[in-house]
GROMACS .gro file of C-alpha atoms in nm:
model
   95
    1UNK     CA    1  12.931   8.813   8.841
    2UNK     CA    2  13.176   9.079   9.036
    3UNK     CA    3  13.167   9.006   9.376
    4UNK     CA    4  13.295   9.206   9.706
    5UNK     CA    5  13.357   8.994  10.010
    6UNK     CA    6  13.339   9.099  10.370
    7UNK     CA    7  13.674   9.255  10.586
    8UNK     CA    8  13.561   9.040  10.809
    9UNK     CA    9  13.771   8.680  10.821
   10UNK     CA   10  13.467   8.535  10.993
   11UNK     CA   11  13.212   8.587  10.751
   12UNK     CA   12  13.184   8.313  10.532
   13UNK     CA   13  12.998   8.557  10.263
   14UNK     CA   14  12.998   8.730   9.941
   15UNK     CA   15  12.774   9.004   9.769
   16UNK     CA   16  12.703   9.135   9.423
   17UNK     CA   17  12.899   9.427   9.401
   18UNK     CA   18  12.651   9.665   9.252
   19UNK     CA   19  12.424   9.574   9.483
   20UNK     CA   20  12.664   9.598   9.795
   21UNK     CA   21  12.757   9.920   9.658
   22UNK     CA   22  12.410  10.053   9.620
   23UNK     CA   23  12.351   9.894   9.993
   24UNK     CA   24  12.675  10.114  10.097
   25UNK     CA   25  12.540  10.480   9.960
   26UNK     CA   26  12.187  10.384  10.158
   27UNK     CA   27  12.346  10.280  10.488
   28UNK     CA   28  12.459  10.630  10.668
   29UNK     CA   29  12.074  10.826  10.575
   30UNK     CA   30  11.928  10.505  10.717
   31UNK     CA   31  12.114  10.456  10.978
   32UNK     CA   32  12.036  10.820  11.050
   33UNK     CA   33  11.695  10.859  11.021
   34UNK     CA   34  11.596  10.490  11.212
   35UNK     CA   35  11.849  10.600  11.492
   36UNK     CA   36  11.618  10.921  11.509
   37UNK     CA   37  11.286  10.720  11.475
   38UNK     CA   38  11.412  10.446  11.714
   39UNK     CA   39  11.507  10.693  12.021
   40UNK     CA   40  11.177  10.872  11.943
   41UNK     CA   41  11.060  10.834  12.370
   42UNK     CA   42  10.678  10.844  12.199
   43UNK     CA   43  10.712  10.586  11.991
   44UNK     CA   44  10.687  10.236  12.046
   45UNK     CA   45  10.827  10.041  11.714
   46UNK     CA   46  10.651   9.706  11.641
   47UNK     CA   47  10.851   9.609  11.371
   48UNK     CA   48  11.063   9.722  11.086
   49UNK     CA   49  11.026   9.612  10.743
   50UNK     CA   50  11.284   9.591  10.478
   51UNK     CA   51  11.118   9.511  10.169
   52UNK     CA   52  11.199   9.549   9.782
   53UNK     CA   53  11.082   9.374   9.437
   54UNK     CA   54  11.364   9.264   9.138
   55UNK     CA   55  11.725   9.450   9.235
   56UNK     CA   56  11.551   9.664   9.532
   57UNK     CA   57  11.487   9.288   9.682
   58UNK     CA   58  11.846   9.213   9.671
   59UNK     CA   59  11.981   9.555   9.801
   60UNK     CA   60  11.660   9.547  10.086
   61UNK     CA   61  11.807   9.185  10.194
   62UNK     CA   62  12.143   9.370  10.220
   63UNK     CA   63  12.035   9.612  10.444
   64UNK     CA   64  11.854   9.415  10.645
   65UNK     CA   65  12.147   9.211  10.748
   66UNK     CA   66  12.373   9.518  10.767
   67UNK     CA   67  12.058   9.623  11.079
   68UNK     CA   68  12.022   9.279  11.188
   69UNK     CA   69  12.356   9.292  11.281
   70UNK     CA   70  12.446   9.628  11.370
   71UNK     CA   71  12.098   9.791  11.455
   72UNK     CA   72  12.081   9.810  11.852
   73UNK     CA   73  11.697   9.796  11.905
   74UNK     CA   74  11.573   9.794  12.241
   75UNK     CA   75  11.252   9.991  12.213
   76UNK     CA   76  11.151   9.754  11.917
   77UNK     CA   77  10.971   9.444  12.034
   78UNK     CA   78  11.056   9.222  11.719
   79UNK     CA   79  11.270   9.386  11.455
   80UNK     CA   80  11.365   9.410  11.194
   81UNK     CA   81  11.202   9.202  10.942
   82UNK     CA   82  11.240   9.130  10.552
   83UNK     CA   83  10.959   9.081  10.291
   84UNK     CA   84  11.126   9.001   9.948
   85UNK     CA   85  10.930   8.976   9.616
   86UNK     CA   86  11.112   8.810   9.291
   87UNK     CA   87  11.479   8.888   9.361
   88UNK     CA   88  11.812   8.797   9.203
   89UNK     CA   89  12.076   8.688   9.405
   90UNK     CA   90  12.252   8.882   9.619
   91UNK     CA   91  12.503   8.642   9.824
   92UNK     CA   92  12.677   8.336   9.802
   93UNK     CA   93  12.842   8.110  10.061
   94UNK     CA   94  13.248   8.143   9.978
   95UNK     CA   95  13.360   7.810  10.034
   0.00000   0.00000   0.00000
């Protein structure tokens, strides 16, 4: 399995690399359009759900940690969330 690890020295992680690059072409339109959702003054966001079945699972679980972590959410009361269904594996702990 090709990996790609993160620039980061502290994170002890590595990803597919078809699905970290598939994660990478989604991130910018996402990042867009929640951004857009998110500072919506009418709404009031519950929740958001990443979710995917086979490969989509894998590249949803990628995303989801990309927003976990980078995703400044203060009009969301308890997001983001992730709902997988049969995925293959996505990460591994570099040791």
């Amino acid at each position: 399995m090709e990996t790609a690890s993160s620039n980061d020295a502290n994170t002890p992680l590595s990803a597919h690399a078809g699905f970290l690059h598939g994660t990478k072409a989604l991130v910018p339109k996402l990042q867009q359009q929640l951004t857009q959702y998110i500072s919506d003054a009418s709404r009031s966001i519950d929740n958001v759900i990443f979710t995917g079945h086979s490969a989509g699972a894998a590249v949803s679980s990628l995303l989801f940690l990309h927003f976990l972590t980078t995703l400044r959410v203060a009009r969301c009361k308890s997001c983001p969330s992730l709902v997988m269904h049969p995925s293959p594996f996505a990460l591994r702990q570099n040791r």
